[in-house]
Short mmCIF file of C-alpha atoms in Angstrom, two decimals:
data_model
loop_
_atom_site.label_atom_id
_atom_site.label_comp_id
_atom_site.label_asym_id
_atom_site.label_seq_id
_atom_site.Cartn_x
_atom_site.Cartn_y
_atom_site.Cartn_z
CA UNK J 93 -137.62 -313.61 -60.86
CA UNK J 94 -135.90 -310.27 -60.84
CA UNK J 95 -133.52 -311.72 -58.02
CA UNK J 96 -132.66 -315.07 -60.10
CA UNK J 97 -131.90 -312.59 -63.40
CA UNK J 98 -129.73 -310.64 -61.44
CA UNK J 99 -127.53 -313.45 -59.93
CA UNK J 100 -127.57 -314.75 -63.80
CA UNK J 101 -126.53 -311.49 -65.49
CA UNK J 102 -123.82 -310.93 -62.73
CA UNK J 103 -122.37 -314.73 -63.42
CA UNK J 104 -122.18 -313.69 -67.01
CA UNK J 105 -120.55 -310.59 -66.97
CA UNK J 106 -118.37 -312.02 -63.84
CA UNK J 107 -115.34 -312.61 -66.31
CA UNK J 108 -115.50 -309.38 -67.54
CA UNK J 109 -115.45 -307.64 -64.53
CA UNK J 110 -112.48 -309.76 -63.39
CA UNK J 111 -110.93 -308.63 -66.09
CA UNK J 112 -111.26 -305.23 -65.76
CA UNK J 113 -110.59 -305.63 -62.08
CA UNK J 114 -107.58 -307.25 -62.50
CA UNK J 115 -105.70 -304.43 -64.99
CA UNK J 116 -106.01 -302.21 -61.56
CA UNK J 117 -103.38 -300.76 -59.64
CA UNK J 118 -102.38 -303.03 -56.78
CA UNK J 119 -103.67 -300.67 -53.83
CA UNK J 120 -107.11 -300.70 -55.68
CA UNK J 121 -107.45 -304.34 -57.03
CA UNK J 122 -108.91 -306.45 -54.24
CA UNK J 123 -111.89 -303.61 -53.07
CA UNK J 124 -112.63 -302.99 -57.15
CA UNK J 125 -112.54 -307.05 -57.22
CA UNK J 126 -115.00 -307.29 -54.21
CA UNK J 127 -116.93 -304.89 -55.23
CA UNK J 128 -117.43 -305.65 -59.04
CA UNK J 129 -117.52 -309.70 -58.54
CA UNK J 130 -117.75 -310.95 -54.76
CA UNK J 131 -120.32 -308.37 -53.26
CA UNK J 132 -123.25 -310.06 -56.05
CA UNK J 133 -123.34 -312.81 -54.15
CA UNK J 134 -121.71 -312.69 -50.98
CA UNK J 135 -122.16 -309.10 -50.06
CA UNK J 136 -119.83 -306.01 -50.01
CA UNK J 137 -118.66 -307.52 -46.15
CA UNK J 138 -119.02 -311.47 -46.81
CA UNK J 139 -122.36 -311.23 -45.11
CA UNK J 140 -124.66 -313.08 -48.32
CA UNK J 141 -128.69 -312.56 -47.40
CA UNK J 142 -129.08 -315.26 -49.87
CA UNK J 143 -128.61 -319.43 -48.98
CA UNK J 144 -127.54 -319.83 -52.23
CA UNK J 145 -124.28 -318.42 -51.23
CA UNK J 146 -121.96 -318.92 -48.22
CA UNK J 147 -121.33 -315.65 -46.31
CA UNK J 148 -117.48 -315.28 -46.07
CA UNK J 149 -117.73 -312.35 -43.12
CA UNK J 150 -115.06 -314.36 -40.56
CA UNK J 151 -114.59 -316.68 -42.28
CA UNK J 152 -111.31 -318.88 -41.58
CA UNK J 153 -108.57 -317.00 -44.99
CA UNK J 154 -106.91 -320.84 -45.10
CA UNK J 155 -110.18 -322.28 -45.93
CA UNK J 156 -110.87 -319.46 -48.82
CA UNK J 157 -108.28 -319.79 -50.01
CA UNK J 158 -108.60 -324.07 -50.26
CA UNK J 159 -111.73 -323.33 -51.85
CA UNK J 160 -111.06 -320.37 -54.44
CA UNK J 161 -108.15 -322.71 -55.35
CA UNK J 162 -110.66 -325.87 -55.59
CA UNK J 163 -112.70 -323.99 -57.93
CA UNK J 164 -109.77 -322.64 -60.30
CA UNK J 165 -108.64 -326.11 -60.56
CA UNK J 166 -112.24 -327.49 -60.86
CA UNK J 167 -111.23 -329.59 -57.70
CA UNK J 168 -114.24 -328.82 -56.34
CA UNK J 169 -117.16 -329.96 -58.60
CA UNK J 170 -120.67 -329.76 -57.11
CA UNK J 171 -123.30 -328.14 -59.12
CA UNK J 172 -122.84 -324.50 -57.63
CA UNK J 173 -119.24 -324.21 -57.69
CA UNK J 174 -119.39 -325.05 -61.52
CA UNK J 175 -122.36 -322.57 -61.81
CA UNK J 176 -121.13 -319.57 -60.37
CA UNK J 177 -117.14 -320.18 -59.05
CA UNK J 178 -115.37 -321.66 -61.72
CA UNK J 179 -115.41 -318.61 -64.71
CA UNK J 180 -115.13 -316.19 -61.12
CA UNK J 181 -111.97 -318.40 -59.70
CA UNK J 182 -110.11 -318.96 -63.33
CA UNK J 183 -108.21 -315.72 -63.32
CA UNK J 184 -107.53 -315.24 -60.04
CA UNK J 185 -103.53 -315.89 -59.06
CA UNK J 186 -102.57 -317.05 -55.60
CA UNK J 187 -101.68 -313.86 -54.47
CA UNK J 188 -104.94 -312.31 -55.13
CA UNK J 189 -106.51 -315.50 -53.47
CA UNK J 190 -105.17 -314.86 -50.20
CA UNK J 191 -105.77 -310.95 -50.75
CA UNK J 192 -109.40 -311.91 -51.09
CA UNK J 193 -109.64 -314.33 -48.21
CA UNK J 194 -107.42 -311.64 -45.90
CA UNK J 195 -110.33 -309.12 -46.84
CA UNK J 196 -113.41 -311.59 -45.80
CA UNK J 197 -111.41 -313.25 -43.18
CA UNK J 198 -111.36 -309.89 -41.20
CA UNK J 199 -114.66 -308.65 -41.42
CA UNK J 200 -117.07 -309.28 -38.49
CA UNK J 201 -118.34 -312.95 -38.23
CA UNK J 202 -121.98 -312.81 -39.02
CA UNK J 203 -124.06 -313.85 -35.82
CA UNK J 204 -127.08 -316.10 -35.78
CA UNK J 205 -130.57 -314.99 -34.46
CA UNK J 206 -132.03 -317.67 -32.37
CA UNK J 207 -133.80 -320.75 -33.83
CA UNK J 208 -137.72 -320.58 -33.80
CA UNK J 209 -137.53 -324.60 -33.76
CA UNK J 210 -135.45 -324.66 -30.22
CA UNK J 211 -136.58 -328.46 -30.20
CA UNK J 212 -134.44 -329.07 -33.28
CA UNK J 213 -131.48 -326.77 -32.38
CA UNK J 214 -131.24 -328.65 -29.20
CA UNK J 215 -130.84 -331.90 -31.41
CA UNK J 216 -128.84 -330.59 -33.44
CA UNK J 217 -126.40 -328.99 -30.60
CA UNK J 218 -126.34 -332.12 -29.22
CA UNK J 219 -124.84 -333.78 -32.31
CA UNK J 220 -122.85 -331.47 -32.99
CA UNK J 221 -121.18 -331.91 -29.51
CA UNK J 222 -120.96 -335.33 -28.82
CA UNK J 223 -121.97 -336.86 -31.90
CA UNK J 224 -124.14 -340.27 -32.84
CA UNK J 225 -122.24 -343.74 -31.83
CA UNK J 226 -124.54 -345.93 -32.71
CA UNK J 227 -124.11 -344.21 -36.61
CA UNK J 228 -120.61 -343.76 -36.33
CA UNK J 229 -120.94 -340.05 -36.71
CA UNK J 230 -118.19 -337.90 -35.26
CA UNK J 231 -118.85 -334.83 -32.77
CA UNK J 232 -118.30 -332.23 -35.10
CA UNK J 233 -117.09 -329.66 -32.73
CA UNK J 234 -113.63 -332.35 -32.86
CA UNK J 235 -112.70 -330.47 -35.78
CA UNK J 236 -114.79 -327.10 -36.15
CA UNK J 237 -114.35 -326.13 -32.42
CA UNK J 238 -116.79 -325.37 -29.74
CA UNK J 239 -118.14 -322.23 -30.79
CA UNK J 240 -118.05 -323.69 -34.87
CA UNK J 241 -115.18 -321.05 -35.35
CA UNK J 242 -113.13 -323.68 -37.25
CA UNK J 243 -109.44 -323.04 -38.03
CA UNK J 244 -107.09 -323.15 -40.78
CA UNK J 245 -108.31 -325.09 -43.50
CA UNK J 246 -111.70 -325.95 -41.23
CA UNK J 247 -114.11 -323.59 -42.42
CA UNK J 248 -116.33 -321.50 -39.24
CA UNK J 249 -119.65 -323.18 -39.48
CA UNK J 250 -121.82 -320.24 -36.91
CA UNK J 251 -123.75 -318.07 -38.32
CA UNK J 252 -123.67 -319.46 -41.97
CA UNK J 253 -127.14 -319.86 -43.26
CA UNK J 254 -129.27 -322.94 -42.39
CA UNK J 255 -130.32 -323.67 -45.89
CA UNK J 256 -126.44 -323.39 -47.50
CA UNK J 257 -124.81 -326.21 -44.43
CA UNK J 258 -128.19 -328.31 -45.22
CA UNK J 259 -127.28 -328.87 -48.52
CA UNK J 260 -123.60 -329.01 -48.24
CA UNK J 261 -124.09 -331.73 -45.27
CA UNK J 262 -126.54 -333.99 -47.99
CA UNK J 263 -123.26 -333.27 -50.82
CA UNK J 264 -121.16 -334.42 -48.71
CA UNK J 265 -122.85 -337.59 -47.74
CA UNK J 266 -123.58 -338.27 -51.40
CA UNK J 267 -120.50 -337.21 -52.83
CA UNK J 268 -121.67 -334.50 -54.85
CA UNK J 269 -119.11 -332.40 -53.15
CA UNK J 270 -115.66 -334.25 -53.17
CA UNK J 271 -114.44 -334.24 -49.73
CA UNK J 272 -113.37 -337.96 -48.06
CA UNK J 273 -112.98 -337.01 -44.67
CA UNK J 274 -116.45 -335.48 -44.75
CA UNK J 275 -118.04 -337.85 -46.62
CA UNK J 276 -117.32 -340.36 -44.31
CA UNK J 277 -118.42 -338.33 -41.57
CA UNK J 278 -121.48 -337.30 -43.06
CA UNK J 279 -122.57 -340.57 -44.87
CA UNK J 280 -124.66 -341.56 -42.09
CA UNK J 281 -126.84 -338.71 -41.08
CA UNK J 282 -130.46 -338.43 -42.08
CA UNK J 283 -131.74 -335.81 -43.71
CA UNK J 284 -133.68 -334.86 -40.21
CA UNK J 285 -130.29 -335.11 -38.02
CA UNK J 286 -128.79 -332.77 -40.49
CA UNK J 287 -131.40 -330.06 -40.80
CA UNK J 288 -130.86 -330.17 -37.03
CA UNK J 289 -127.16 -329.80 -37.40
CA UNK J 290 -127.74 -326.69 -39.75
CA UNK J 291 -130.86 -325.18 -37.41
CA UNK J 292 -128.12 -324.91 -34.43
CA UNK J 293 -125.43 -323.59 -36.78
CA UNK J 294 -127.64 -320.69 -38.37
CA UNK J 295 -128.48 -320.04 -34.69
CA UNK J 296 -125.04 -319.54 -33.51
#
């Protein structure tokens, strides 16, 4: 309870501290900004303890920026980005954007511990790699690399947090999270293959 109040009373106060943030001098904007705003959620380094929230530690500073963009715009609709990005993203200009996403984008990639479900990793490796014909699901390692480092505008997919790529893989697939070329790729996995997808992710 104390956790969920926190998260709340930081989303509140989230423009404020933008503000605030944002009247800094240049050399001390984007650590205050972290600091004040990002670290609630995604840590002080981009490495979030909490599924709720992406961790941003290595992540690929394109693909921030896509998304930080996406929210400003309201682009990017799905029940979380409209809970907790949109009032953070509104005041943000492009410069500070890609600021932000230089800051995550060099901090150490967060590393998964190995899955205690090896049976499901193993699945979900193997999807991952070569994909499902007979469902007309695409190896995802085609686009997010071997090792799920991703590039450019592909976000890195190892290490994020089982629960967070479980739920983005079933937006996807529904459309609750606008995206065409991934919801055609993702419009035929079960919820079992993706929970497999996610278990070898987290472990990577």
């Amino acid at each position: 309870m104390k956790a969920v109040l926190a998260v709340a009373v930081a989303v509140a106060l989230s423009p404020l501290l933008i503000t605030g943030a944002l009247a800094a001098e240049e050399s001390e904007h984007i650590p205050r900004l972290v600091s004040n705003v990002c670290s609630k959620c995604h840590g002080i380094r981009g490495d979030s303890q909490s599924s709720l929230f992406p961790r941003l530690a290595g992540q690929q500073a394109d693909y921030i920026v896509k998304q930080l963009k996406a929210f400003r715009s309201h682009g990017r609709a799905d029940p979380h980005a409209e809970a907790y990005m949109w009032g953070i993203a509104g005041p943000l200009a492009d410069a500070q954007m890609k600021q932000l996403a230089d800051y995550f984008a060099s901090q150490p990639p967060i590393h998964g511990q190995p899955a205690s479900n090896t049976a499901l990793a193993a699945q979900g490796k193997d999807i991952y790699e070569k994909g499902v014909a007979d469902q007309n699901i695409p190896a995802c390692q085609e686009c997010h690399g071997k090792k799920a480092e991703g590039q450019g505008e592909i976000p890195r997919l190892a290490g994020q947090h089982r629960d967070y790529l479980f739920r983005q893989i079933r937006d996807f697939r529904v459309g609750l999270r606008a995206n065409a070329i991934m919801h055609e790729n993702a419009k035929s996995i079960t919820d079992d293959e993706a929970l497999a997808i996610a278990t070898y992710l987290a472990s990577q």
